[in-house]
Each structure stands twice: as structure tokens, then as C-alpha cells.
Coordinates of C-alpha atoms in Angstrom, one line a residue:
X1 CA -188.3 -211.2 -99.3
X2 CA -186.3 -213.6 -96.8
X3 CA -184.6 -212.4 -94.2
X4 CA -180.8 -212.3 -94.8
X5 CA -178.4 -211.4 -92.3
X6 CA -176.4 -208.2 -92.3
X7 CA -172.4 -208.2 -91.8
X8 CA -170.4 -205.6 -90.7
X9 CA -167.2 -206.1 -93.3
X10 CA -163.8 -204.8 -92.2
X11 CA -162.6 -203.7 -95.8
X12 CA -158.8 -203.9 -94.7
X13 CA -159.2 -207.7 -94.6
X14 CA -162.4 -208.6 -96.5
X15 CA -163.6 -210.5 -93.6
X16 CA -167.0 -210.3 -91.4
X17 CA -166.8 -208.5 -88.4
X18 CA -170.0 -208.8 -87.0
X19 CA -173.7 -209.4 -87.6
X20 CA -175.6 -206.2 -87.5
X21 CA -179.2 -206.6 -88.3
X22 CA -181.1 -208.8 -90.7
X23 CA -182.5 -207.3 -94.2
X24 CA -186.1 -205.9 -94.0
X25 CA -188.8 -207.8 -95.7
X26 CA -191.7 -206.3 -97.3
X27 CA -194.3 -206.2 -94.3
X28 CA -191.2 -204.6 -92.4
X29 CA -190.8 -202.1 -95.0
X30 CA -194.5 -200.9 -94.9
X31 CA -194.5 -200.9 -91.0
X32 CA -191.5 -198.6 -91.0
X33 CA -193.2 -196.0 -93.7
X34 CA -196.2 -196.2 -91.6
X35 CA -194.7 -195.5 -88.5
X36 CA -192.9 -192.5 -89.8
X37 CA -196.2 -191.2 -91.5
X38 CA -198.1 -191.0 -88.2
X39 CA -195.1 -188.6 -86.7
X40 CA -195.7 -186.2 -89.5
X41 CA -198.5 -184.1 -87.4
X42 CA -195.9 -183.9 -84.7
X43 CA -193.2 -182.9 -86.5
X44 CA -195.0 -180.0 -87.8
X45 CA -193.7 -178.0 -84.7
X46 CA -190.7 -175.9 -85.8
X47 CA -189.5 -175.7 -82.8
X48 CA -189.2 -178.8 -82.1
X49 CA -188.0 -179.7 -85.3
X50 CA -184.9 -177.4 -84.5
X51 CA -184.4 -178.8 -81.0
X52 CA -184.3 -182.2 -82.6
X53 CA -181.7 -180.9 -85.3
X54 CA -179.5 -179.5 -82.6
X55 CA -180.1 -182.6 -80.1
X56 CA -179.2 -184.6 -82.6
X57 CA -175.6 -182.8 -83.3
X58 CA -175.2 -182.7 -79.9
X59 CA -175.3 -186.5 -79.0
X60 CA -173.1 -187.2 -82.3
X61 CA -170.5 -184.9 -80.9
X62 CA -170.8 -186.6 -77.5
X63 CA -170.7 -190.1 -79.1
X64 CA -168.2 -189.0 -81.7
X65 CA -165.2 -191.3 -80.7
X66 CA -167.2 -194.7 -80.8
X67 CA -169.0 -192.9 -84.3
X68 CA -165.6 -192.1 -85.4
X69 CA -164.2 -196.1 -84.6
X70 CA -167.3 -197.5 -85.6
X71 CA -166.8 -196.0 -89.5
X72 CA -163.0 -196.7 -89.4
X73 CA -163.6 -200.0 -88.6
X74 CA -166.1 -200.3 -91.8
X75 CA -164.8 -198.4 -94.2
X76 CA -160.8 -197.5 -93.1
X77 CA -161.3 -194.2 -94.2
X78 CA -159.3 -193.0 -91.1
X79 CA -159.7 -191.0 -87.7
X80 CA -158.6 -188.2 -89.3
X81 CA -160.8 -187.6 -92.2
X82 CA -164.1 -189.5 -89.9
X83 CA -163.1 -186.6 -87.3
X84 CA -163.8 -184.1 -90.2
X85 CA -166.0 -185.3 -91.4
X86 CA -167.9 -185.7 -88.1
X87 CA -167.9 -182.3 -87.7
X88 CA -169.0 -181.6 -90.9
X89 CA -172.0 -183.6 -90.2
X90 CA -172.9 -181.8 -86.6
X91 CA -172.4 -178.2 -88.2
X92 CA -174.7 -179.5 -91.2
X93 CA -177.6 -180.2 -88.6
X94 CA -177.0 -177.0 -86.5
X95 CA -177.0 -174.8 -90.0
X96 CA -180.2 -176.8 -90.8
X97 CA -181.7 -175.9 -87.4
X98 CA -180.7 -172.2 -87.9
X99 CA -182.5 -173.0 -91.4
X100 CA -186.1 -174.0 -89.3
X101 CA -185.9 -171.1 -87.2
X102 CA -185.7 -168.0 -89.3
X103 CA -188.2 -169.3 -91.3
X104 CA -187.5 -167.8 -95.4
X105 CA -187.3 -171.4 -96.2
X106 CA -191.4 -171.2 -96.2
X107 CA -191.3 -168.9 -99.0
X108 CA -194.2 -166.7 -97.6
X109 CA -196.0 -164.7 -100.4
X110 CA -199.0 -162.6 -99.4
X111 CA -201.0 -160.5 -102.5
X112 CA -203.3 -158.3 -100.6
X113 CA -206.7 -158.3 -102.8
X114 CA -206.7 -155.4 -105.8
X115 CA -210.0 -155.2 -107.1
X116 CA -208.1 -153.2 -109.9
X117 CA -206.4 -155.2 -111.3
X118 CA -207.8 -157.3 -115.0
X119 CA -209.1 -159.6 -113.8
X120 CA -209.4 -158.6 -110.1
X121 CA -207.4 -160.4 -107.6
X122 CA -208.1 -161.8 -104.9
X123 CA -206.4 -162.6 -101.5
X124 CA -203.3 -164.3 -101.9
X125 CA -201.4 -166.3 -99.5
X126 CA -198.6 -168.5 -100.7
X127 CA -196.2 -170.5 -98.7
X128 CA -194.4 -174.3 -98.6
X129 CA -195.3 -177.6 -96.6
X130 CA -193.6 -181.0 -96.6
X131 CA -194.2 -183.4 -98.8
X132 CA -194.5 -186.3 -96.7
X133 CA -192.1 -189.3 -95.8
X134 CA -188.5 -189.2 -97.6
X135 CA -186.7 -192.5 -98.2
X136 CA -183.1 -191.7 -97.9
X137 CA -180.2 -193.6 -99.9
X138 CA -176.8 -193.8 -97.6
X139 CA -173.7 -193.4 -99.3
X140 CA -171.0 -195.6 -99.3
X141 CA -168.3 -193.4 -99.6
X142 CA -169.5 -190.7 -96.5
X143 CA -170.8 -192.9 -93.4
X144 CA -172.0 -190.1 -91.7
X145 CA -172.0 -186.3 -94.2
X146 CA -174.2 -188.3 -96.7
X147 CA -175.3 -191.3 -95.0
X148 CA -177.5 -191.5 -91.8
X149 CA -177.3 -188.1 -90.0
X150 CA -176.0 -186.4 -93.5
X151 CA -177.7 -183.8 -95.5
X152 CA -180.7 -185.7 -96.8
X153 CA -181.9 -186.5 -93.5
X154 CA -181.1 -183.5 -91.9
X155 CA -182.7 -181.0 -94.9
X156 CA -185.7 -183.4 -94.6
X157 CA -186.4 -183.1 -91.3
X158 CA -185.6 -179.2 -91.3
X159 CA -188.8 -179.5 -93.9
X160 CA -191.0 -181.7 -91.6
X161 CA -190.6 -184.7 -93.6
X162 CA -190.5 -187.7 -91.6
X163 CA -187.1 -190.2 -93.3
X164 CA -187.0 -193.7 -93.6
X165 CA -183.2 -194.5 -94.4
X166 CA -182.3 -197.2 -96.4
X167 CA -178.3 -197.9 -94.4
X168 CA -175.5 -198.4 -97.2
X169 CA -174.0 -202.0 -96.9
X170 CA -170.8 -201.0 -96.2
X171 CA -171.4 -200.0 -93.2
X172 CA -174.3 -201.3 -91.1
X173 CA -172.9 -200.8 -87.7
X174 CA -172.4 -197.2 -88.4
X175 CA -175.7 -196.6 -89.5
X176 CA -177.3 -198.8 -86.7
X177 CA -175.7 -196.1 -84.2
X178 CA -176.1 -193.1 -85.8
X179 CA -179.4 -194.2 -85.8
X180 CA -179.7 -194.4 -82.4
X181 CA -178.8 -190.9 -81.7
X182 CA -180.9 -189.6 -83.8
X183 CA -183.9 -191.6 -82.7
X184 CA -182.5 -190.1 -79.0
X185 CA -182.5 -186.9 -80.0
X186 CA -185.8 -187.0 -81.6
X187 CA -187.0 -188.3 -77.7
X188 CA -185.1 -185.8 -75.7
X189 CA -186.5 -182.8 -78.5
X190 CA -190.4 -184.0 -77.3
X191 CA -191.1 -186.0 -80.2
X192 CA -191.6 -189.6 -81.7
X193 CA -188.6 -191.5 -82.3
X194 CA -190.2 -193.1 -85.6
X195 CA -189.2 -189.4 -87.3
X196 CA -186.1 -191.5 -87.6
X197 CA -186.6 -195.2 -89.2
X198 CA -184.0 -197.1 -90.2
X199 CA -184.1 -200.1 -92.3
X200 CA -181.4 -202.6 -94.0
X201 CA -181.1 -204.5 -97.6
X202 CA -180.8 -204.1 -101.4
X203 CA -184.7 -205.4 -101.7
X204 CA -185.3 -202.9 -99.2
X205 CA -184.5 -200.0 -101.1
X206 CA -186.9 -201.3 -104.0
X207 CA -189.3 -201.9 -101.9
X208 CA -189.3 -198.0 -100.0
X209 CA -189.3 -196.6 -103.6
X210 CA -192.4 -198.1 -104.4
X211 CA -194.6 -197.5 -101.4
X212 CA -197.2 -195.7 -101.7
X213 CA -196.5 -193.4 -98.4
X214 CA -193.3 -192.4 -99.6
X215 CA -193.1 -188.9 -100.7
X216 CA -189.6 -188.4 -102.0
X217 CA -186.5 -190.1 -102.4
X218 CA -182.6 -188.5 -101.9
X219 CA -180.0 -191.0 -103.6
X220 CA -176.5 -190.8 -103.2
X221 CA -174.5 -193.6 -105.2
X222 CA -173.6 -195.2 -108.8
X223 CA -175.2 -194.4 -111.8
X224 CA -176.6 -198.2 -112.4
X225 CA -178.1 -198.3 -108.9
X226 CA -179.6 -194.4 -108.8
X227 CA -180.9 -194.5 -112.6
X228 CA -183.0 -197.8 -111.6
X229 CA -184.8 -196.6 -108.6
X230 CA -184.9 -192.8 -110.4
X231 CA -186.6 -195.5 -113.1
X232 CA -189.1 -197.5 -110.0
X233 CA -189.8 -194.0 -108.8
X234 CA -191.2 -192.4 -112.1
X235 CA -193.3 -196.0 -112.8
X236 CA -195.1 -195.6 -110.0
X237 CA -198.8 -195.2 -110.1
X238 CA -198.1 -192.0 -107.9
X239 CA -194.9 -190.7 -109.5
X240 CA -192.6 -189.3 -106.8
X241 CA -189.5 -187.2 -107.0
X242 CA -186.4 -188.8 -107.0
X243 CA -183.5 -186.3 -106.0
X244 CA -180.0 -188.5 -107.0
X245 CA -176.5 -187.9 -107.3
X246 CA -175.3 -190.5 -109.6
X247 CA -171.8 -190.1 -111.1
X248 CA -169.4 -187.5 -112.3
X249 CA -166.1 -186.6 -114.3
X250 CA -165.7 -183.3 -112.6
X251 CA -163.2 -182.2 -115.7
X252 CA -160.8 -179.5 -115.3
X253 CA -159.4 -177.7 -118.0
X254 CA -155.8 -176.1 -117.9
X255 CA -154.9 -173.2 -120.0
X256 CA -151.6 -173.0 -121.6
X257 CA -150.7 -169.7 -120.2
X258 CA -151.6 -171.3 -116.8
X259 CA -148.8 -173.9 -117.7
X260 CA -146.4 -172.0 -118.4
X261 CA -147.2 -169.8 -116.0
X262 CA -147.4 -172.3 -112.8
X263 CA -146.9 -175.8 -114.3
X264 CA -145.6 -177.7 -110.9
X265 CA -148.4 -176.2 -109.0
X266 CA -151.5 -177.3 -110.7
X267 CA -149.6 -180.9 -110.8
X268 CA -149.2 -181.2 -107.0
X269 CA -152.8 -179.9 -106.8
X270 CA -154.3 -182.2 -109.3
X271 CA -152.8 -184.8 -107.2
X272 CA -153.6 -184.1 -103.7
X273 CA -157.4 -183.7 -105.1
X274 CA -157.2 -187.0 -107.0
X275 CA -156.0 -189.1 -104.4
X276 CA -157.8 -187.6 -101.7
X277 CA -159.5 -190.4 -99.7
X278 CA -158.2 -193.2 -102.3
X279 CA -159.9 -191.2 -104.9
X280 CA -163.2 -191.6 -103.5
X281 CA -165.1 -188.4 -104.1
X282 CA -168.0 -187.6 -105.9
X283 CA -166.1 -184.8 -106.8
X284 CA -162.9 -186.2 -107.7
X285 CA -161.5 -184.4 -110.9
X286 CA -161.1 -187.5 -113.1
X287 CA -160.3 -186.4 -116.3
X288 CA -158.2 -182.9 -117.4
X289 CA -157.5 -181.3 -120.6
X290 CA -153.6 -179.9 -120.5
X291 CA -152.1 -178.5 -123.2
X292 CA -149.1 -180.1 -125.5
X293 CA -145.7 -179.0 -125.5
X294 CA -142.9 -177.9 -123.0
X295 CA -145.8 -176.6 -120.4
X296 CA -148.2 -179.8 -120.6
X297 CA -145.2 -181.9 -120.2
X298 CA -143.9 -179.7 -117.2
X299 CA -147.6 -179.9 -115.5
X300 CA -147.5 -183.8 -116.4
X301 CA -144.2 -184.4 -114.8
X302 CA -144.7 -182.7 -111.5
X303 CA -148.2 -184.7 -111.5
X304 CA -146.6 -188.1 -112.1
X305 CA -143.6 -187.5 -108.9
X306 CA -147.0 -186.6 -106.7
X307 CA -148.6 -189.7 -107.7
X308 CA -145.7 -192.0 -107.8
X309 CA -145.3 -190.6 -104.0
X310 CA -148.7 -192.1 -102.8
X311 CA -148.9 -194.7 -101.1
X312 CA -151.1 -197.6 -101.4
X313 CA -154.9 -197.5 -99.7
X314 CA -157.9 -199.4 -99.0
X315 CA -160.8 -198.7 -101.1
X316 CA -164.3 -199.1 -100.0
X317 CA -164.9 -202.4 -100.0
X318 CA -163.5 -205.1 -102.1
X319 CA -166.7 -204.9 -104.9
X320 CA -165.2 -201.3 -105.4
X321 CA -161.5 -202.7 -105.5
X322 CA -162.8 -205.0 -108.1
X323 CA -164.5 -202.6 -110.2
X324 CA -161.3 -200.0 -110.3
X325 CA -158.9 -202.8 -111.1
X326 CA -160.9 -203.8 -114.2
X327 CA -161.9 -200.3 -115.2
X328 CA -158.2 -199.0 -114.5
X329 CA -157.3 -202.0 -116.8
X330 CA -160.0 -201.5 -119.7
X331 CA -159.3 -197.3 -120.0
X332 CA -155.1 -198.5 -120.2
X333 CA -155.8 -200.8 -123.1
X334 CA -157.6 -198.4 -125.1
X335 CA -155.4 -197.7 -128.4
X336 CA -152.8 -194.5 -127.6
X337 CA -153.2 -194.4 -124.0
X338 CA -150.2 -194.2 -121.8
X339 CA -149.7 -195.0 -117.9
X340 CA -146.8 -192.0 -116.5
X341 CA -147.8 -193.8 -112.9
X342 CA -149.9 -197.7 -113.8
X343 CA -153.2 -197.8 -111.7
X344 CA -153.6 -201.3 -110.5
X345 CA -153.6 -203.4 -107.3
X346 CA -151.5 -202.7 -104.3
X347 CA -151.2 -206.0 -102.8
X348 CA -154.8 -208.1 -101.9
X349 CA -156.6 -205.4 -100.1
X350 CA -155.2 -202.3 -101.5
X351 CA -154.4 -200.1 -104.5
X352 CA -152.3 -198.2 -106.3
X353 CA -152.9 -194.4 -107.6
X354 CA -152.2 -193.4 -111.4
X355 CA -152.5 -191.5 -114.6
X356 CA -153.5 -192.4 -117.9
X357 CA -152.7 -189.9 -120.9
X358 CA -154.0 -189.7 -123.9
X359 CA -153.6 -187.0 -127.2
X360 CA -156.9 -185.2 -127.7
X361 CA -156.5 -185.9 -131.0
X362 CA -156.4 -189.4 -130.4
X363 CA -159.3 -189.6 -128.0
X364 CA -161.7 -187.8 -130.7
X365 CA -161.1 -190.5 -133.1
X366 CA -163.3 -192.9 -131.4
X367 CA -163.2 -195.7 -129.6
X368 CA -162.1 -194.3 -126.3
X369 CA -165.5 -193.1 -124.6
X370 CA -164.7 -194.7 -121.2
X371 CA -161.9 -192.3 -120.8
X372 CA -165.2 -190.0 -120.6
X373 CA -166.6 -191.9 -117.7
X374 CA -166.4 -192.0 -114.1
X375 CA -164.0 -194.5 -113.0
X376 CA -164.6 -194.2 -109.3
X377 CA -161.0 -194.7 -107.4
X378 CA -157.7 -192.8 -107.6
X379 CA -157.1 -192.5 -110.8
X380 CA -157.4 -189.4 -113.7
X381 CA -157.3 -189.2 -117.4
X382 CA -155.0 -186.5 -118.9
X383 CA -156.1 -185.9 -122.5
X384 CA -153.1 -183.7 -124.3
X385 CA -154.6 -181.1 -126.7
X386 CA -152.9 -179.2 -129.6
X387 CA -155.5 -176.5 -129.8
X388 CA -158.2 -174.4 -128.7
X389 CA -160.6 -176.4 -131.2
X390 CA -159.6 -179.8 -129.7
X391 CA -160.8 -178.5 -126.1
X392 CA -164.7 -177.6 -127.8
X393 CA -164.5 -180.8 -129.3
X394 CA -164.1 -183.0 -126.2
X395 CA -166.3 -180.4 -124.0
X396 CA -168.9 -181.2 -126.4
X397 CA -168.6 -184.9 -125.7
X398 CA -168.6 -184.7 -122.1
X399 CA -171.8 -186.1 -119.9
X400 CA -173.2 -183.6 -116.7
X401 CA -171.0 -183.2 -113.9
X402 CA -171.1 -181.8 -110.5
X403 CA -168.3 -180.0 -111.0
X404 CA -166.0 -177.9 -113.7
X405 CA -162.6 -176.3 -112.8
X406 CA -160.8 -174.1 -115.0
X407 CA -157.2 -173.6 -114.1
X408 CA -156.5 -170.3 -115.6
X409 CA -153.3 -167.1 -115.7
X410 CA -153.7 -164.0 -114.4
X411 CA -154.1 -162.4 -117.7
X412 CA -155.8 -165.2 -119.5
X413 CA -157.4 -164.4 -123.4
X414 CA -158.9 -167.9 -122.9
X415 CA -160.5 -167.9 -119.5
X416 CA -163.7 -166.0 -120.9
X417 CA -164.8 -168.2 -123.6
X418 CA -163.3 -171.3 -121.7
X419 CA -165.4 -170.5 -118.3
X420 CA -168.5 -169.9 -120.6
X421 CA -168.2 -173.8 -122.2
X422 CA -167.3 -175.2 -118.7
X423 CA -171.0 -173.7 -117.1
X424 CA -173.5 -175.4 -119.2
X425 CA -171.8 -178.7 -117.7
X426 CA -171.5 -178.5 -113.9
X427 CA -173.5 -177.1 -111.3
X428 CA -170.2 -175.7 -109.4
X429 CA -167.6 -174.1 -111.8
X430 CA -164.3 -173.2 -110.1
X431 CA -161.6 -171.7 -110.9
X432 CA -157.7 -171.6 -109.9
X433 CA -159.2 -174.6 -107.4
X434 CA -159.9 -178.2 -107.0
X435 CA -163.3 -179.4 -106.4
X436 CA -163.0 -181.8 -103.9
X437 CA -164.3 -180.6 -100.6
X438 CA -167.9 -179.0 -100.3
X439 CA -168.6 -176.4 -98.3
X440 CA -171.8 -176.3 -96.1
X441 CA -173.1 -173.1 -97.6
X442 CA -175.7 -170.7 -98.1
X443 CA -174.7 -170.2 -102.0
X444 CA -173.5 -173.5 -102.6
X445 CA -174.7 -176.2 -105.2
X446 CA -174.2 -179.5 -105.1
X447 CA -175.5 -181.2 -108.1
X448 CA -175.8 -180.6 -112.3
X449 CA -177.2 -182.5 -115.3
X450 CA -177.5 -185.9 -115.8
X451 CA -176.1 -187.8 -115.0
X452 CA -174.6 -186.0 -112.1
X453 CA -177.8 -185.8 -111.0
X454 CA -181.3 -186.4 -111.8
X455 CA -182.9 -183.0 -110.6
X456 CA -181.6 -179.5 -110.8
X457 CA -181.8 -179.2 -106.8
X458 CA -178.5 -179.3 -104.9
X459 CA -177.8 -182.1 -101.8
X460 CA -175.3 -179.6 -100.2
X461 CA -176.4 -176.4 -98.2
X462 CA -179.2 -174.7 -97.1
X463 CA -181.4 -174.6 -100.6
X464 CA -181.4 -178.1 -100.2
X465 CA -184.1 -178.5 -98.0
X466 CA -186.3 -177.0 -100.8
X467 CA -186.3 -180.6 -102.2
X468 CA -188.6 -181.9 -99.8
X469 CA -191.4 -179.0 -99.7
X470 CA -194.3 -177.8 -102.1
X471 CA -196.1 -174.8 -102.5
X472 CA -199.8 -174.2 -101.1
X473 CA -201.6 -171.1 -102.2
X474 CA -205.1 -170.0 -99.7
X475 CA -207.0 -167.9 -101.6
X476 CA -210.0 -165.7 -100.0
X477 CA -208.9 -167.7 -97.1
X478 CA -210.6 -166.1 -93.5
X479 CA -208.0 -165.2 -91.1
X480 CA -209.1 -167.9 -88.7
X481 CA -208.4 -170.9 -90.9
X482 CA -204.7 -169.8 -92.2
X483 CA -201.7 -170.8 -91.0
X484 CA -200.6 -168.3 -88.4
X485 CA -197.3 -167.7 -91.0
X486 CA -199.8 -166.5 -93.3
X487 CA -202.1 -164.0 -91.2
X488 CA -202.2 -160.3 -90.9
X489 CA -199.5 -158.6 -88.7
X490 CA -197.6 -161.8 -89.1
X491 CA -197.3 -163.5 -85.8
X492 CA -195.0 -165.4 -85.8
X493 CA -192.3 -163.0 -88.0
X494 CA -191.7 -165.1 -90.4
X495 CA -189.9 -163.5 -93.3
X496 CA -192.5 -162.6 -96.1
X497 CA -192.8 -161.2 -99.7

């Protein structure tokens, strides 16, 4: 691999800010996976694993103003929502430093010996250890919740697994300081800084897939780019698991008696979500199933005013401008669909939110199965059904998603049947909600089926540092020689089965 230079891109203008870095070529590559190997015996502390977690939020906090102007400047997603999302990021690592010290994430599981039993058991002492070094994928649209100091990193390092990061193109400079801190942190919490590697370039990312130090992979991104290293992960002579969040619909599904019964409402709602950060969520709702008639046209007036009433926004970077222009344009060309508010440019850095519409009738015909894909930008697909049966059809049809919302009455006969069609195709079903936003939970889930995802694990909240551990079981193992987590009068108090 040659060495090619790395440019911080303002988005607002197209043009090169700065260089960053250069891109990593192999030999670089396999000295940052080895480097992060030989921290794995120190990062076995707990302890210190918690101190870094909470160092590490710390110094971002500290930092957060040049953080904060650092990811404007790359991907003009605003002070306001990089302040947010800043502190989403820092109460992510504390939650995950909570996570190391109480300890259940070891899934201790102690079966005292039963001599009993057909056939007899013997002593039984189960519990979890880290897999090893975990490439992480940043995401372009989250430089810091899924990106550097985001949930990947943070759950992996709550496991003990050292992280090589793979920084997202759209914004190097970002990553280069986050970075930083955490590599700080790591110092200031007693252990190496290589717990932390960062490394830059599209070969790159092939190339940390493949090595054969490389433990397990977290991928946030498109479906084209996550299904090919899901694809380089599985070839491997050492298949590894690949954890990645690939693309979504996110559909909702509005009852009639919810239109009649709150019509402007769920419009103003729908478009608040849909537009949310230029329509930039992995959990955008992108296409909804209203019903025809008075209602559906009441819902799909108060939607089109909200929309109309947007302004016009940067998108990512001008690659993702592209795409939405040309996918916008595609899905409005399809036979019977409609544009209430036409999706398009905005002038030569920006664009312009909209609707499509389509009869359900129309859209099970054939011919129309983009409407049934992502199209990652502010835009959604409203698909006008006639009756109950229409709404099974097009569930039928519909890929995995991260998300399902059912906007429901108060006394709905549909919401029942309706909720039990929306489960099997989302890993978070909501209802009288909108899905964007993701709260840093204990019971939350943050994935679903392909291809929202390729594993049934969940990015998002504490469960997901399950990802990155595998179980052990010692049996007939002398006191002496366990782990002190698994030893008689338990020591260390870890919570046990």
C-alpha cells in the first residue's frame, strides 16, 4: 500500500482544510495490531480498566470545546448537537466503567461437584474473558458516540480488549484528537497507551480485518462497505466475529384510528425525526405505512407544511450529497410516486428535505423495491394503504431494521396483531414514538436482522460489551490456579450464579 495523504474536508465548501496523517501501509498496520496485543496482559486489571474509562471521559469533557470545533469543522453537524452528543459519549464511558466495576458482566457460574447426579458432576466454574484485539470501524455520521471514543471502543475496553480504530474519512482531525485523550487517559490510568491505536485509510480497514491478531471487528457504516469486510472477516483462515450495523428502513406503521384520532401530531413528529441532523440517522424512520382517506390525507398534510418549513443543510460530505441526489431522483421516477415536498439539491453544498408517496397498492405491483431501501439523507417514503391486508403484504417484503414504530389510539383493535408483525423485524419496537435518539441503557438494543446488522448483539448499552468476551469453563480446577472471581468465598464479590 502507498502512503497517501489524509485531508481534513470542510463539508460546507468541499474544500481541504488540512493534512492530517498519511494512510497506513501494511507493515504499519501489523505494527499497530502488535503493539495493542502486548497491552492485553496489562489491561487485564479491572481497575484500571475503569480508571482509564473514567480518565478518558474526563479529559473529553475537559477538551470538549476544541472536540466540539474540531467535528463542526468536519462534518457541520453543529455545536449544538456535537455538545450532545459529547456528552453522550462521556456518560457512555463512565456507564461502561460502572459496567467493569460491579463485575455481572463476567457471567460467573459456579456448579459445586454432585456425585449424584447421572453422570456425576464435577466442579464447575464458568465465567468470560476477552477475546483479544478489536478493530473498530468509525462512523461517519457520529464523530465521537460511534466513532473514536464511542461505544465500540469503550465496550471493548470495558472487556479488556485492546482496539485498533480504523478513523472514518470524514473526519480525520477529530479522530487524531480523540485519540489523543484516550491514549492520555490510558497513561494517566497506569497503563500502555498502545490500548488505544489509531490508524487511517480505506486499505487499512482491509488490511485490520485480515490480520491474524485481530480478534473482533465492530462496524458502523453502509451496507456495501460492512457486508465486504463482514465477507474478508468470515474468509479468513481464522474466522472472526464481525459485529456491523449496516443499513436500515426503520418503518413505522400508523393505524387509522391513530389518524383520525391525532393526524397533525404524528405529521409534525414524523418530521422532526426525519429531518433530524439532515436525515442522517441510522435510525431515521424512512418509510411509513398511513392509511387512505380523510385521516391519511390529514397526517400527509400536516407532514408536508413541517417539511416544506426546513431549511436547507449540509450533508456529510459531498460523496453522500451525491448519492442522496441520485437516490432521491431514482425512488421519484418510479411509476405512481408523488413528491408533496421534491427532495433534491439545495444549492452546491446543501440539500433539500422531502416526501415521496406512493398507494400500497401501487408499490406491491412491482417495480418499486428501492422505495424499500435505505436512502440515507432527509427524506421518507409514505406508502398509502387501503387495508389491513395491504400492511401484511408490504411488512412481508420489508429487509431487517433496527427499529419498528407503531403509531397507535388509545383503544386500538389493530395495535395487537400490528405490534406482533412489527417484532420479528426490528430489534427496538416503539410505540406512540420516533426512533431517532438511543438511549445509553441497561435494557436497550441497538441492532436487528440483516441487514441492520450482521449479529444479534446490540452496539448501544451495557450488553454490548458482551460482544467482545467468551466463556471459559475450569473444571476440577484446584483453588490455587482459578481466577480469584472463581474461588471459594469469592474474593473479590463479584456477582455469581
Amino acid at each position: 500500500m502507498a502512503a497517501e495523504p489524509v485531508w481534513s474536508v470542510d463539508p460546507r465548501t468541499g474544500k481541504p482544510r488540512e493534512q492530517v496523517a498519511v494512510e497506513a501501509t501494511t507493515d504499519e498496520i501489523d505494527r499497530a495490531v502488535r503493539s495493542a496485543a502486548a497491552t492485553r496482559e496489562a489491561l487485564a486489571d479491572r481497575t484500571a480498566r475503569a480508571a482509564l474509562l473514567r480518565t478518558a471521559a474526563d479529559l473529553l469533557d475537559e477538551s470538549g470545546p476544541q472536540v466540539i470545533e474540531a467535528a463542526d469543522a468536519e462534518t457541520a453537524l453543529g455545536p449544538v448537537r456535537l455538545t450532545g452528543e459529547l456528552a453522550r459519549t462521556t456518560a457512555q464511558l463512565r456507564s461502561f466503567a460502572d459496567v467493569v466495576d460491579e463485575g455481572s458482566f463476567l457471567d460467573v457460574r459456579v456448579d459445586l461437584p454432585d456425585p449424584t447426579t447421572t453422570p456425576p458432576r464435577p466442579d464447575l466454574r464458568r465465567w468470560k474473558i476477552p477475546l483479544g484485539v478489536v478493530a473498530v470501524y468509525a462512523a461517519s455520521n457520529f464523530p465521537l458516540a460511534f466513532s473514536v471514543p464511542g461505544g465500540d471502543t469503550a465496550s471493548a475496553l470495558a472487556a479488556g480488549c485492546p482496539v485498533v480504530i480504523k478513523a472514518h474519512p470524514d473526519h480525520p482531525a477529530t479522530s487524531e484528537l480523540c485519540a489523543s485523550l484516550l491514549r492520555r487517559a490510558a497513561a494517566k490510568a497506569g497503563l500502555p497507551e498502545d490500548v488505544v491505536v489509531l490508524v487511517h485509510g480505506f486499505d487499512a480497514g482491509v488490511e485490520l480485518v485480515r490480520h491474524p491478531l485481530v480478534a473482533a471487528a465492530g462496524f458502523t457504516g453502509s451496507v456495501r462497505g460492512g457486508r465486504a469486510l463482514f465477507d474478508a472477516a468470515a474468509a479468513r483462515p481464522v474466522p472472526i466475529p464481525f459485529h456491523g450495523e449496516l443499513g436500515s428502513l426503520n418503518p413505522v406503521v400508523i393505524t387509522g384510528a391513530a389518524a383520525e384520532e391525532r393526524a397533525a401530531e404524528i405529521g409534525a413528529g414524523l418530521a422532526a425525526s426525519m429531518t433530524l441532523g439532515q436525515g442522517q440517522f441510522c435510525t431515521k424512520p424512512g418509510f411509513v405505512l398511513a392509511p387512505s382517506g380523510e385521516a391519511g390525507d390529514r397526517f400527509v398534510s400536516a407532514l408536508t407544511d413541517a417539511v416544506s418549513q426546513s431549511e436547507p443543510g449540509v450533508m456529510l460530505d459531498h460523496r453522500m450529497r451525491g448519492a442522496f441526489l441520485a437516490g432521491t431522483s431514482e425512488r421519484g421516477g418510479l411509476p405512481g410516486v408523488a413528491a408533496p415536498v421534491t427532495p433534491g439539491a439545495g444549492g452546491e453544498h446543501t440539500v433539500n428535505a422531502g416526501i415521496l408517496t406512493v398507494d400500497t397498492a401501487d408499490l406491491l405491483a412491482g417495480g418499486h423495491a428501492a422505495l424499500l431501501e435505505e436512502c440515507f439523507g432527509p427524506v421518507t417514503v409514505v406508502s398509502r394503504y387501503a387495508s389491513r391486508d395491504e400492511v401484511t403484504a408490504v411488512l412481508a417484503l420489508l429487509p431487517g431494521n433496527l427499529t419498528a414504530t407503531l403509531q397507535m389510539a388509545d383503544e386500538d383493535p389493530e395495535a395487537a396483531s400490528l405490534l406482533a408483525e412489527l417484532t420479528p423485524l426490528a430489534g427496538r419496537v416503539l410505540v406512540n414514538g420516533w426512533p431517532t435518539g438511543v438511549a445509553v441503557a441497561a435494557a436497550q438494543h441497538h441492532g436487528g436482522p440483516y441487514p441492520a446488522t450482521t449479529s444479534t448483539s446490540t452496539s448501544v448499552g451495557a450488553t454490548a460489551i458482551e460482544r467482545w468476551l467468551r466463556p471459559v469453563t475450569y473444571q476440577s480446577t484446584p483453588q490455587h490456579l482459578l481466577p480469584p472471581e472463581l474461588r471459594d468465598g469469592n474474593p473479590l464479590g463479584v456477582p455469581r450464579r
